[in-house]
Amino acid sequence: MAASSSSPLRFSVKRREPQLIVPSKPTPHEIKQLSDIDDQQGLRFHFPFVMFYRSHPAMKRKDPVKVIKEALGKALVFYYPFAGRIIEGPRSKLLVDCTGEGILFVEADAGVTIDQLGDSIHPPFSYIEEFLHDVPGSSGILGCPLLLIQVTRLACGGFIFAIRLNHTMSDSLGLSKFLNTVGEVALGASTPSLLPVWEREILNARNPPRVTCVHREYEQLTHTEASIVMTLQEHEKDMAHRSFFFGPSELKSIRKHIPPHLQKCSNFEDVVRLSVVINVRGKQGLKVPIGYYGNAFAYPTAISKAGLLCQSPLGYALELVTRLQTQMNEEYIKSVADLMVLKGRPHYRTVWSFLIADATRVGLGDIDFGWGKAVYGGLIGARPCASYHHWYNYCWEFSFIQAPTFASEPLDKNNNYCQCSWKTCDVKLSLVLNETTGFVGSGRHWIGKRDGKKDSTARA
């Protein structure tokens, strides 16, 4: 039985026993090496996504579970490494043992409609545990299925497709390529319009490895900062998770606070403060094949003294982040790969750090299994100290963790106010979040507000 403290909606979900879906034809049994970008410590986790689909008149007699299961088996013939298992080699190097064991699949039915779910069809999802069941023993990095999928039929004839990805295998763009193939096969294609490319050696370290760029995102922690990591993990469950929406008028208002030479920036990531996930596909000097489905990104980091950031106009923060985009080239990503090998594949910094990623071009909402495009397709929400933004009903959605109880100013009993600080290296980045007035930033940049019941559209 699903219920939410903020909603009276109640419904039941009936799940069948999990099963393994294997490639529909024999595939090579071999061991493939992940790249030195893939197997870094910061990507050794499972990443969940979800897509919501309405019923379609032409598909009334079709069962989405059957259609998708069959298409998955056929798609795995081309993406057969997904049907294998991760193993660890010397010096913590991860490899894929292409055993053909299959991916984990759960079939379910829910007594609820798309319309009844209403506002919960955007991050943070109130009922995600119902629609993506964590099958016991499936969430490890080594020796576990690389994909967990649950397809839940809804009472209205629509369905929910939820998937959890072992992040060492792919990034969100790589996953989208696989799911697009599943959709094409479901629609009758015998081969993908875009064939997958492995070639993980493209993003391996050089021989000999040599770190040629400054990588503040991987700088070592001090003893004090290491203790903060433990505090962050202990209080992760106490963080509040909210979504903020930005349409054309809101973005126009924000740009009024930006210097003229920066007002043409089109990505919302340009106004964030610290680490920015930047896709390396298509970057000058890097010949990453279009069918490449491994992790192909880095997160260069801007740093600023807290006082300077808070006292400066919005354009100052934007200028810092804009500079990061110019750093991303072949030399930078190769330097990251070299650092992984030389430094033992370190985790990126999370202490007093904030990371943001632009997911607007991932394309999960465009995946069509025969029922048309998804009502929503994308991430289920943010992660501690990380935020993602993407399209939802033609508005920007900005969802993030925003209320850790260990902040310098604790939440009051009405959950109205907090002050959070993020730190990279020895330089602090402070954001004062006042949910009552809607201020986010230095106390002058109003980019979000919500009432006591749900998130509201930001205004200027």
Short mmCIF file of N, CA, C and O in Angstrom, two decimals, residues 246-296:
data_model
loop_
_atom_site.label_atom_id
_atom_site.label_comp_id
_atom_site.label_asym_id
_atom_site.label_seq_id
_atom_site.Cartn_x
_atom_site.Cartn_y
_atom_site.Cartn_z
N PHE A 246 11.08 26.71 -13.94
CA PHE A 246 11.41 27.95 -14.63
C PHE A 246 10.91 27.89 -16.07
O PHE A 246 11.29 27.00 -16.82
N GLY A 247 10.04 28.83 -16.41
CA GLY A 247 9.59 28.98 -17.78
C GLY A 247 10.28 30.16 -18.43
O GLY A 247 11.17 30.78 -17.84
N PRO A 248 9.91 30.50 -19.66
CA PRO A 248 10.56 31.60 -20.38
C PRO A 248 10.55 32.93 -19.62
O PRO A 248 11.54 33.65 -19.61
N SER A 249 9.43 33.24 -18.95
CA SER A 249 9.35 34.53 -18.25
C SER A 249 10.28 34.56 -17.05
O SER A 249 10.90 35.59 -16.75
N GLU A 250 10.42 33.42 -16.34
CA GLU A 250 11.30 33.37 -15.19
C GLU A 250 12.77 33.50 -15.61
O GLU A 250 13.55 34.21 -14.98
N LEU A 251 13.13 32.81 -16.70
CA LEU A 251 14.50 32.91 -17.19
C LEU A 251 14.81 34.33 -17.66
O LEU A 251 15.92 34.84 -17.46
N LYS A 252 13.82 34.97 -18.26
CA LYS A 252 14.01 36.35 -18.71
C LYS A 252 14.27 37.27 -17.52
O LYS A 252 15.12 38.16 -17.57
N SER A 253 13.55 37.03 -16.43
CA SER A 253 13.74 37.84 -15.24
C SER A 253 15.12 37.63 -14.63
O SER A 253 15.77 38.57 -14.18
N ILE A 254 15.59 36.38 -14.63
CA ILE A 254 16.91 36.09 -14.08
C ILE A 254 17.99 36.78 -14.90
O ILE A 254 18.96 37.32 -14.37
N ARG A 255 17.82 36.79 -16.21
CA ARG A 255 18.84 37.38 -17.08
C ARG A 255 18.99 38.89 -16.86
O ARG A 255 20.01 39.47 -17.23
N LYS A 256 18.00 39.53 -16.26
CA LYS A 256 18.11 40.95 -15.98
C LYS A 256 19.24 41.23 -14.98
O LYS A 256 19.73 42.34 -14.89
N HIS A 257 19.59 40.19 -14.20
CA HIS A 257 20.64 40.35 -13.19
C HIS A 257 22.01 39.94 -13.73
O HIS A 257 22.98 39.90 -12.98
N ILE A 258 22.09 39.62 -15.03
CA ILE A 258 23.32 39.12 -15.62
C ILE A 258 23.92 40.17 -16.55
O ILE A 258 23.18 40.84 -17.29
N PRO A 259 25.23 40.36 -16.56
CA PRO A 259 25.86 41.32 -17.47
C PRO A 259 25.50 41.02 -18.92
O PRO A 259 25.30 39.85 -19.28
N PRO A 260 25.41 42.05 -19.78
CA PRO A 260 24.98 41.87 -21.17
C PRO A 260 25.77 40.80 -21.93
O PRO A 260 25.19 40.04 -22.70
N HIS A 261 27.09 40.71 -21.72
CA HIS A 261 27.88 39.76 -22.51
C HIS A 261 27.63 38.31 -22.11
O HIS A 261 28.09 37.38 -22.78
N LEU A 262 26.87 38.08 -21.01
CA LEU A 262 26.55 36.72 -20.59
C LEU A 262 25.07 36.39 -20.75
O LEU A 262 24.65 35.27 -20.48
N GLN A 263 24.26 37.32 -21.21
CA GLN A 263 22.82 37.11 -21.24
C GLN A 263 22.37 36.13 -22.31
O GLN A 263 21.21 35.70 -22.31
N LYS A 264 23.25 35.78 -23.23
CA LYS A 264 22.87 34.84 -24.28
C LYS A 264 23.10 33.39 -23.87
O LYS A 264 22.87 32.49 -24.65
N CYS A 265 23.57 33.15 -22.66
CA CYS A 265 23.77 31.79 -22.19
C CYS A 265 22.43 31.06 -22.19
O CYS A 265 21.46 31.55 -21.63
N SER A 266 22.37 29.88 -22.80
CA SER A 266 21.11 29.18 -22.96
C SER A 266 20.90 28.08 -21.94
O SER A 266 19.80 27.61 -21.77
N ASN A 267 21.96 27.64 -21.26
CA ASN A 267 21.83 26.55 -20.32
C ASN A 267 21.71 27.06 -18.90
O ASN A 267 22.50 27.88 -18.46
N PHE A 268 20.76 26.54 -18.15
CA PHE A 268 20.56 26.99 -16.78
C PHE A 268 21.76 26.65 -15.92
O PHE A 268 21.97 27.24 -14.88
N GLU A 269 22.57 25.68 -16.36
CA GLU A 269 23.76 25.33 -15.59
C GLU A 269 24.70 26.53 -15.48
O GLU A 269 25.56 26.57 -14.59
N ASP A 270 24.59 27.52 -16.36
CA ASP A 270 25.50 28.64 -16.36
C ASP A 270 25.37 29.54 -15.12
O ASP A 270 26.19 30.42 -14.93
N VAL A 271 24.33 29.37 -14.30
CA VAL A 271 24.17 30.23 -13.13
C VAL A 271 24.49 29.51 -11.83
O VAL A 271 24.23 30.03 -10.77
N VAL A 272 25.04 28.29 -11.93
CA VAL A 272 25.38 27.57 -10.71
C VAL A 272 26.78 27.91 -10.26
O VAL A 272 27.53 28.60 -10.96
N ARG A 273 27.14 27.39 -9.08
CA ARG A 273 28.32 27.92 -8.41
C ARG A 273 29.58 27.08 -8.45
O ARG A 273 30.63 27.65 -8.36
N LEU A 274 29.47 25.74 -8.53
CA LEU A 274 30.68 24.98 -8.23
C LEU A 274 31.09 24.01 -9.33
O LEU A 274 31.74 24.40 -10.28
N SER A 275 30.73 22.73 -9.22
CA SER A 275 31.14 21.73 -10.21
C SER A 275 30.04 21.53 -11.24
O SER A 275 28.88 21.41 -10.88
N VAL A 276 30.43 21.47 -12.49
CA VAL A 276 29.47 21.31 -13.57
C VAL A 276 29.81 20.07 -14.39
O VAL A 276 30.94 19.93 -14.87
N VAL A 277 28.86 19.17 -14.53
CA VAL A 277 29.06 17.99 -15.37
C VAL A 277 29.03 18.43 -16.83
O VAL A 277 28.04 19.01 -17.29
N ILE A 278 30.11 18.16 -17.55
CA ILE A 278 30.20 18.58 -18.95
C ILE A 278 30.45 17.35 -19.83
O ILE A 278 31.40 16.60 -19.62
N ASN A 279 29.58 17.15 -20.78
CA ASN A 279 29.67 16.05 -21.73
C ASN A 279 30.86 16.29 -22.67
O ASN A 279 31.03 17.39 -23.19
N VAL A 280 31.68 15.27 -22.89
CA VAL A 280 32.83 15.44 -23.76
C VAL A 280 32.56 15.01 -25.20
O VAL A 280 33.42 15.19 -26.07
N ARG A 281 31.38 14.46 -25.46
CA ARG A 281 31.04 14.08 -26.83
C ARG A 281 31.02 15.32 -27.71
O ARG A 281 30.39 16.31 -27.38
N GLY A 282 31.69 15.23 -28.84
CA GLY A 282 31.70 16.34 -29.77
C GLY A 282 32.70 17.43 -29.46
O GLY A 282 32.79 18.41 -30.19
N LYS A 283 33.46 17.29 -28.37
CA LYS A 283 34.44 18.30 -28.01
C LYS A 283 35.63 18.21 -28.96
O LYS A 283 36.01 17.13 -29.42
N GLN A 284 36.24 19.35 -29.21
CA GLN A 284 37.36 19.43 -30.13
C GLN A 284 38.50 18.52 -29.71
O GLN A 284 38.94 18.51 -28.57
N GLY A 285 38.98 17.73 -30.66
CA GLY A 285 40.10 16.83 -30.42
C GLY A 285 39.70 15.46 -29.93
O GLY A 285 40.48 14.51 -29.98
N LEU A 286 38.48 15.30 -29.44
CA LEU A 286 38.02 14.01 -28.94
C LEU A 286 37.13 13.34 -29.99
O LEU A 286 36.07 13.85 -30.33
N LYS A 287 37.56 12.22 -30.47
CA LYS A 287 36.79 11.51 -31.49
C LYS A 287 35.97 10.40 -30.83
O LYS A 287 36.25 9.22 -30.98
N VAL A 288 34.97 10.82 -30.09
CA VAL A 288 34.07 9.86 -29.44
C VAL A 288 32.99 9.48 -30.44
O VAL A 288 32.22 10.34 -30.88
N PRO A 289 32.89 8.21 -30.83
CA PRO A 289 31.89 7.79 -31.82
C PRO A 289 30.48 8.11 -31.35
O PRO A 289 30.18 8.08 -30.15
N ILE A 290 29.59 8.39 -32.29
CA ILE A 290 28.23 8.76 -31.93
C ILE A 290 27.50 7.62 -31.22
O ILE A 290 26.60 7.85 -30.42
N GLY A 291 27.90 6.39 -31.48
CA GLY A 291 27.25 5.25 -30.83
C GLY A 291 27.87 4.85 -29.50
O GLY A 291 27.43 3.88 -28.87
N TYR A 292 28.86 5.60 -29.04
CA TYR A 292 29.53 5.30 -27.77
C TYR A 292 28.55 5.44 -26.62
O TYR A 292 27.90 6.47 -26.46
N TYR A 293 28.46 4.41 -25.77
CA TYR A 293 27.48 4.48 -24.67
C TYR A 293 28.10 4.36 -23.29
O TYR A 293 27.41 4.09 -22.30
N GLY A 294 29.41 4.61 -23.20
CA GLY A 294 30.06 4.64 -21.90
C GLY A 294 29.96 6.02 -21.27
O GLY A 294 29.36 6.95 -21.83
N ASN A 295 30.53 6.15 -20.10
CA ASN A 295 30.56 7.46 -19.43
C ASN A 295 31.53 8.38 -20.18
O ASN A 295 32.69 8.02 -20.40
N ALA A 296 31.04 9.52 -20.58
CA ALA A 296 31.85 10.45 -21.38
C ALA A 296 31.64 11.87 -20.87
O ALA A 296 31.06 12.72 -21.55
#
